[in-house]
mmCIF file with all atom_site columns, C-alpha atoms in Angstrom:
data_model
loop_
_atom_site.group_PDB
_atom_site.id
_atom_site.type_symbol
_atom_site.label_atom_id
_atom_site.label_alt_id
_atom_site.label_comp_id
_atom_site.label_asym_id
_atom_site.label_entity_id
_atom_site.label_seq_id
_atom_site.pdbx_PDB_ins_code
_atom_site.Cartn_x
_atom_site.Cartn_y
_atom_site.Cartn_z
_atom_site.occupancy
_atom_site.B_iso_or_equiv
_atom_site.pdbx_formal_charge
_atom_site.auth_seq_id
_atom_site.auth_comp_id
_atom_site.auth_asym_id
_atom_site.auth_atom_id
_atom_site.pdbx_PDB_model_num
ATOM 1   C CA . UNK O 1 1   ? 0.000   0.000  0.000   1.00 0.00 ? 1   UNK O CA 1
ATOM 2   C CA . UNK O 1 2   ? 2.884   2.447  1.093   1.00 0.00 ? 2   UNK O CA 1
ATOM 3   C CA . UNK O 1 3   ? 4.527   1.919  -2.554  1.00 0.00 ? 3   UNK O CA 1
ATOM 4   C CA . UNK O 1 4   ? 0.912   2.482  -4.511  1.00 0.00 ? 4   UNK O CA 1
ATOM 5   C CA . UNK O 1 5   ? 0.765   6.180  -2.467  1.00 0.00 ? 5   UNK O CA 1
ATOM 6   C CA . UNK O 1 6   ? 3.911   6.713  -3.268  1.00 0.00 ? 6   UNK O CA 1
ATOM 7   C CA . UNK O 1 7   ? 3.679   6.364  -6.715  1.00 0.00 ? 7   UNK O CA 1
ATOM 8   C CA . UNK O 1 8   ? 0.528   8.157  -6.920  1.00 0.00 ? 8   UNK O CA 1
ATOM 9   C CA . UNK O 1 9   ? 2.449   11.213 -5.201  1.00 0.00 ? 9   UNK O CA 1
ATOM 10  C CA . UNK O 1 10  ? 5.143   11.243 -7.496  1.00 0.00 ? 10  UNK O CA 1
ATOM 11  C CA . UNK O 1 11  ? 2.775   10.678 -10.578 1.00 0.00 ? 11  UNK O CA 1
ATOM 12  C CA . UNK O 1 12  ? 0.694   14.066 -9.472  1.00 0.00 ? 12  UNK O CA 1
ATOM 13  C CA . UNK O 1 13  ? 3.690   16.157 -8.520  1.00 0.00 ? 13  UNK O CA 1
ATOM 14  C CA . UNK O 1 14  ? 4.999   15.282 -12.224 1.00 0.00 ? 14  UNK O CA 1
ATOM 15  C CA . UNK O 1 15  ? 1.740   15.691 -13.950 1.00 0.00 ? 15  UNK O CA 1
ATOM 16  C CA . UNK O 1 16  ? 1.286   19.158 -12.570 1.00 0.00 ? 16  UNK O CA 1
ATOM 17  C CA . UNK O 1 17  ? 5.061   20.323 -14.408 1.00 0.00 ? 17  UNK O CA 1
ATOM 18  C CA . UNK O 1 18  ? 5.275   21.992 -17.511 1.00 0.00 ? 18  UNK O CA 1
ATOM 19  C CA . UNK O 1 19  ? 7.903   23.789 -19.098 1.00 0.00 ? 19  UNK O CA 1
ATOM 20  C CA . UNK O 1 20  ? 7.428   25.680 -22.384 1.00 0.00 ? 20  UNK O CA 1
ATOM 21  C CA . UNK O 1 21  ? 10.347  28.228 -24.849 1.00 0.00 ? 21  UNK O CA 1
ATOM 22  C CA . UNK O 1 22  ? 13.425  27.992 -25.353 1.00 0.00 ? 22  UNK O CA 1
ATOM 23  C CA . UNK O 1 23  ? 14.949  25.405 -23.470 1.00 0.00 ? 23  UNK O CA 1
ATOM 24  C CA . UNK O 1 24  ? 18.449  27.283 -24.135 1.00 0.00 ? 24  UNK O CA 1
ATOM 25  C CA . UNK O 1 25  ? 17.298  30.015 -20.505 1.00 0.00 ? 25  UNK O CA 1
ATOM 26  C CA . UNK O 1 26  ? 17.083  26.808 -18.584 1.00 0.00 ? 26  UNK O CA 1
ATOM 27  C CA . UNK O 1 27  ? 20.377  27.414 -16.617 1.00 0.00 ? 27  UNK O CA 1
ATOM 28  C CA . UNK O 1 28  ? 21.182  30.793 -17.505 1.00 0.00 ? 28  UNK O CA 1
ATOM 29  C CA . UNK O 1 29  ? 21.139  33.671 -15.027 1.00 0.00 ? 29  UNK O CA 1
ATOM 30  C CA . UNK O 1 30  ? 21.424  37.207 -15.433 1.00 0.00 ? 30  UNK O CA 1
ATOM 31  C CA . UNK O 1 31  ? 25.839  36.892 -14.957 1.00 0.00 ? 31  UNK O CA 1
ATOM 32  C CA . UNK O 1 32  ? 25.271  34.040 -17.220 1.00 0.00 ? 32  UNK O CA 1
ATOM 33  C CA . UNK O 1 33  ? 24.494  36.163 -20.006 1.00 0.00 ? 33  UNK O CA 1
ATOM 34  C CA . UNK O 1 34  ? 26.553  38.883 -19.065 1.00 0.00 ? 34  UNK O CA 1
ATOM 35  C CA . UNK O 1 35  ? 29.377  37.122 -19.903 1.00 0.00 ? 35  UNK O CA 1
ATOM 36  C CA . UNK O 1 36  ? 27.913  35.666 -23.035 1.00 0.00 ? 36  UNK O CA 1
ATOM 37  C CA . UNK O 1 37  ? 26.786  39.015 -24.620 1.00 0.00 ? 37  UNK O CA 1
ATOM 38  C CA . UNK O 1 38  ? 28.844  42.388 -25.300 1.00 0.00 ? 38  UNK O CA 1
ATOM 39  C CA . UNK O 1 39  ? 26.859  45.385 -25.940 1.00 0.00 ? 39  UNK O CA 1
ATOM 40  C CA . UNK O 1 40  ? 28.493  47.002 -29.629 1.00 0.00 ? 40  UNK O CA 1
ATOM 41  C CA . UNK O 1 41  ? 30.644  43.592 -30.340 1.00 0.00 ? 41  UNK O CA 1
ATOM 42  C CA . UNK O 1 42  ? 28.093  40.397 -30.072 1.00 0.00 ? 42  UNK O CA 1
ATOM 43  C CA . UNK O 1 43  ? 26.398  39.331 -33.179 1.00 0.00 ? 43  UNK O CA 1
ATOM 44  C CA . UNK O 1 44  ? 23.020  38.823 -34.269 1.00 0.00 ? 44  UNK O CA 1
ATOM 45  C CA . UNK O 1 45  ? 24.920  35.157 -35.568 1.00 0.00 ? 45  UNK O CA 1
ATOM 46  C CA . UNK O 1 46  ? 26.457  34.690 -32.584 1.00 0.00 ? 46  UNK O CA 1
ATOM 47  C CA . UNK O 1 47  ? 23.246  35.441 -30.651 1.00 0.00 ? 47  UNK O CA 1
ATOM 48  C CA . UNK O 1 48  ? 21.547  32.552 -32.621 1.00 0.00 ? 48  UNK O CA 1
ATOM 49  C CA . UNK O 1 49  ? 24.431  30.069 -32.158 1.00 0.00 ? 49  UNK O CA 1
ATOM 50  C CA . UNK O 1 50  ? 24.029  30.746 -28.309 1.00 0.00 ? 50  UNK O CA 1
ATOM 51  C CA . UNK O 1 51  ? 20.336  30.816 -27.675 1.00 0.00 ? 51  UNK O CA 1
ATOM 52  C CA . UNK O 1 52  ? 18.610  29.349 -30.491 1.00 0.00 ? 52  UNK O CA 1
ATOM 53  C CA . UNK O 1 53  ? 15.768  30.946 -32.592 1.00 0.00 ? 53  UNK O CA 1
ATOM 54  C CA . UNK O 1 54  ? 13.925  33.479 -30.578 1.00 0.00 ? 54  UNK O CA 1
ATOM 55  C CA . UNK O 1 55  ? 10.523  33.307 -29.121 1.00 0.00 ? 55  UNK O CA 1
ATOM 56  C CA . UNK O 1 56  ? 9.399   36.602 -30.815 1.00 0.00 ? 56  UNK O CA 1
ATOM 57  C CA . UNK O 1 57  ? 10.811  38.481 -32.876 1.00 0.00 ? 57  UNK O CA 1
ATOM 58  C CA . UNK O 1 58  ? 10.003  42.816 -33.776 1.00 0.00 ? 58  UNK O CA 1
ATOM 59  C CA . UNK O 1 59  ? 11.381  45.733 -34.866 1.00 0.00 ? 59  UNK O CA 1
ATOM 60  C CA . UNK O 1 60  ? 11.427  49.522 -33.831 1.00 0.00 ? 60  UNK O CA 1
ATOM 61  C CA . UNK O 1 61  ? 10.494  52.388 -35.540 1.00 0.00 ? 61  UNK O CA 1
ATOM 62  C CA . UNK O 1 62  ? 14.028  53.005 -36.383 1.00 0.00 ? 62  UNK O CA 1
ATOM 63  C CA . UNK O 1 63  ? 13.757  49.129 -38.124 1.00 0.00 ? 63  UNK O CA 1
ATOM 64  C CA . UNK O 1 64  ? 16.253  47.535 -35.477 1.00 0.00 ? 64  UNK O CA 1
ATOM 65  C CA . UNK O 1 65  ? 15.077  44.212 -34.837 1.00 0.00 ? 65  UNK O CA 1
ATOM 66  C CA . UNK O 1 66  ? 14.564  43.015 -30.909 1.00 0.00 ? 66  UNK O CA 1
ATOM 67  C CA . UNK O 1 67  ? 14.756  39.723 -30.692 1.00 0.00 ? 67  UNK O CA 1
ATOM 68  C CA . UNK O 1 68  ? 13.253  37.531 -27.294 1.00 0.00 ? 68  UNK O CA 1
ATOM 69  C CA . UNK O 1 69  ? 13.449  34.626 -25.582 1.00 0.00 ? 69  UNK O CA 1
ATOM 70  C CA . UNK O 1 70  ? 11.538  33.034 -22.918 1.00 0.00 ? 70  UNK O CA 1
ATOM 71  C CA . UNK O 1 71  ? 10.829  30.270 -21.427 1.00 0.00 ? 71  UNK O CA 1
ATOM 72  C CA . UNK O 1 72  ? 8.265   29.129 -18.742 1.00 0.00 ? 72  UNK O CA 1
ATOM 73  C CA . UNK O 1 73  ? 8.769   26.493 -15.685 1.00 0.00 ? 73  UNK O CA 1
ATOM 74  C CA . UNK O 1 74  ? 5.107   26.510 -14.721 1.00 0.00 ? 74  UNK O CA 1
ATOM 75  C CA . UNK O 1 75  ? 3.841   24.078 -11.758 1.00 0.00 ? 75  UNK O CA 1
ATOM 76  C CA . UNK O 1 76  ? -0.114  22.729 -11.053 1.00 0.00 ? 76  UNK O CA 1
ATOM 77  C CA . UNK O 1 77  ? -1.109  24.848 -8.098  1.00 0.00 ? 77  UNK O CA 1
ATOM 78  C CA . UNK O 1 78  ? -3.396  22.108 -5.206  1.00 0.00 ? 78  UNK O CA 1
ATOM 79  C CA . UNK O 1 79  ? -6.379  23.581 -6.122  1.00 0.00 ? 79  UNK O CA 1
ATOM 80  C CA . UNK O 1 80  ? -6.134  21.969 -9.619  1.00 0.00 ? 80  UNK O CA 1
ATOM 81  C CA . UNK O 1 81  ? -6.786  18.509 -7.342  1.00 0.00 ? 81  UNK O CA 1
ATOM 82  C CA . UNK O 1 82  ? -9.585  19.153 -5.616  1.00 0.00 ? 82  UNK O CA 1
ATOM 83  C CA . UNK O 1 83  ? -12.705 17.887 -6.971  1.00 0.00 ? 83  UNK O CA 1
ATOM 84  C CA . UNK O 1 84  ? -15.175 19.370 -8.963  1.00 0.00 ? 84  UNK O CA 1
ATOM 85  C CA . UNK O 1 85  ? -13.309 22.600 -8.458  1.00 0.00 ? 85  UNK O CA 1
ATOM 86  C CA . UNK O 1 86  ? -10.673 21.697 -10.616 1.00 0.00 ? 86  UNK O CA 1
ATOM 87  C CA . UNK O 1 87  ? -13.222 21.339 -13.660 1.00 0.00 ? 87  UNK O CA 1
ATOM 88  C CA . UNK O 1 88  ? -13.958 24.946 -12.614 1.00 0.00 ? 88  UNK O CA 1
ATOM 89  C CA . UNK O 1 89  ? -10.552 26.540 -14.122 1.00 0.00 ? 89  UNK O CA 1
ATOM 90  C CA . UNK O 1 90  ? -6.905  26.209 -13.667 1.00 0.00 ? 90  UNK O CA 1
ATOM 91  C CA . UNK O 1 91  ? -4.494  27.832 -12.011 1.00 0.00 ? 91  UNK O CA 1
ATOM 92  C CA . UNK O 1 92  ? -0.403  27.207 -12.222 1.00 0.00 ? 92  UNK O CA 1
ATOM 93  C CA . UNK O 1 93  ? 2.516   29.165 -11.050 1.00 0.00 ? 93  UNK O CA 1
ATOM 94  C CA . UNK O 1 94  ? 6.276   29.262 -11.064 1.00 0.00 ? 94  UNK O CA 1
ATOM 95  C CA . UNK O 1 95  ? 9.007   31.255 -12.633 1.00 0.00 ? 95  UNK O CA 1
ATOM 96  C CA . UNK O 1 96  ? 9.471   32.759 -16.195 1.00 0.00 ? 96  UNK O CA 1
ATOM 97  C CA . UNK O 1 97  ? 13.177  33.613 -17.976 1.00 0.00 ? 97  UNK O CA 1
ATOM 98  C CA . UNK O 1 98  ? 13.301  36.015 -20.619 1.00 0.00 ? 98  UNK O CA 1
ATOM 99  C CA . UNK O 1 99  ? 15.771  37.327 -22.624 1.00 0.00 ? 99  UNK O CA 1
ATOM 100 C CA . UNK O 1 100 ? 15.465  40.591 -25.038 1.00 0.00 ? 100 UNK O CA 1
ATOM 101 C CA . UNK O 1 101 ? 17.934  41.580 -27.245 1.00 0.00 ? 101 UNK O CA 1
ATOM 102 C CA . UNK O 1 102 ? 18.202  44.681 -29.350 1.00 0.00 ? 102 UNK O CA 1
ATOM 103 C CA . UNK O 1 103 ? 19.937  44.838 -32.420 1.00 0.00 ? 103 UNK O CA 1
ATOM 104 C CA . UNK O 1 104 ? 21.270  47.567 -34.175 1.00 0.00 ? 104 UNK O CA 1
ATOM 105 C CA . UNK O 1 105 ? 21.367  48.484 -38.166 1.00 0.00 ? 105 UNK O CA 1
ATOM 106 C CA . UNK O 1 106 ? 24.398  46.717 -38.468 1.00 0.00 ? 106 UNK O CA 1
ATOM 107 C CA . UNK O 1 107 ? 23.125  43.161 -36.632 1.00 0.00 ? 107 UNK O CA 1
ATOM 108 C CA . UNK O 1 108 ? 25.029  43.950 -33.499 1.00 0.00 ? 108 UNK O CA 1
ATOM 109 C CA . UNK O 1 109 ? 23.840  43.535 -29.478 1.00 0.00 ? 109 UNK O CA 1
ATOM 110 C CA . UNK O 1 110 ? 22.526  47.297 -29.041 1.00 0.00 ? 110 UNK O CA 1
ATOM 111 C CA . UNK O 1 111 ? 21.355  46.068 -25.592 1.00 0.00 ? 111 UNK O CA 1
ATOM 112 C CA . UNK O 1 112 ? 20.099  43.533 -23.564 1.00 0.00 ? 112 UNK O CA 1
ATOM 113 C CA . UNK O 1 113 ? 18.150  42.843 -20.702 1.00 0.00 ? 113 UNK O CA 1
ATOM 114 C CA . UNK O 1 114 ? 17.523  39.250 -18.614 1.00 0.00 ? 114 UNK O CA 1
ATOM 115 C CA . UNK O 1 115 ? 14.664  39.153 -16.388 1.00 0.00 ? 115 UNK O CA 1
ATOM 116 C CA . UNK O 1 116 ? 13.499  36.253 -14.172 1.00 0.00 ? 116 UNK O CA 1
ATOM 117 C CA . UNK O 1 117 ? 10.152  36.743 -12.466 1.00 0.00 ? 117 UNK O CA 1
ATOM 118 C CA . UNK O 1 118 ? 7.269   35.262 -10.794 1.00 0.00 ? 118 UNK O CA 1
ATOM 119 C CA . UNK O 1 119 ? 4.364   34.874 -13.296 1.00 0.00 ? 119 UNK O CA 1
ATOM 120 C CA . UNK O 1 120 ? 0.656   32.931 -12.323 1.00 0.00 ? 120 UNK O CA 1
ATOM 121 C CA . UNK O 1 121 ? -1.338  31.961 -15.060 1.00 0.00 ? 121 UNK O CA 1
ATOM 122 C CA . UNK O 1 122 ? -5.150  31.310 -13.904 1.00 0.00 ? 122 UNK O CA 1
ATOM 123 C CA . UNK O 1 123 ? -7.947  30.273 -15.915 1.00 0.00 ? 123 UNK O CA 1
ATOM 124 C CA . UNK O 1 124 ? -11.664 29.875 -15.383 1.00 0.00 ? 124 UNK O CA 1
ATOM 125 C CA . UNK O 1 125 ? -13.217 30.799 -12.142 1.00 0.00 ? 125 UNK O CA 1
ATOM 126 C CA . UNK O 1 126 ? -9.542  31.897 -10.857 1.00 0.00 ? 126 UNK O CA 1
ATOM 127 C CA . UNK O 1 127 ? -9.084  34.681 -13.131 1.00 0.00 ? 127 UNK O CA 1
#
């Protein structure tokens, strides 16, 4: 009986983990990529061969493209598990990387910023 809990623990704590972006921000930090990127000497190439295709990509109105990653470790929050409730809505939470990087007209880092925050996503009933 102890092993069929057990399992059934492990098998809900795993069910309610998701991760979605670019897998590359999984271990990076905000030093991390400060010692990856140099403002006015970093490549757009170099960039890619780092981090992967972006998430998103845009441009300002001066046409300098900003390039950003993210990526999302989101976990099942309990109320997910309670009954009847849980058909109500969802509601996860957990930590969010994201990298932005601005280019300039000559496909160099402009600047950079690295952000890792708190984010709650909430659906249903827990909006």
């Amino acid at each position: 009986m102890k092993k069929i809990l057990t399992a059934l623990v492990v098998g809900l704590t795993l069910a309610g983990c998701a991760s979605s972006g670019n897998q590359s921000l999984r271990n990076e930090t905000e030093a991390s990529v400060s010692a990856k990127l140099t403002e006015g000497k970093t490549t757009r190439s170099e960039v890619q061969q780092m981090f992967g295709s972006p998430y998103q990509t845009s441009f300002t109105s001066e046409g300098e493209e900003i390039w950003t990653y993210q990526l999302d470790n989101l976990q099942a929050d309990a109320v997910n598990f309670i009954p009847v409730v849980g058909a109500l809505g969802t509601s996860h939470s957990g930590k969010r990387k994201q990298l932005v990087v601005l280019f300039n007209s000559k496909n160099i880092v402009r600047r950079y910023s690295m952000t890792d925050s708190d984010v709650s996503v909430k659906t249903g009933v827990f909006r």
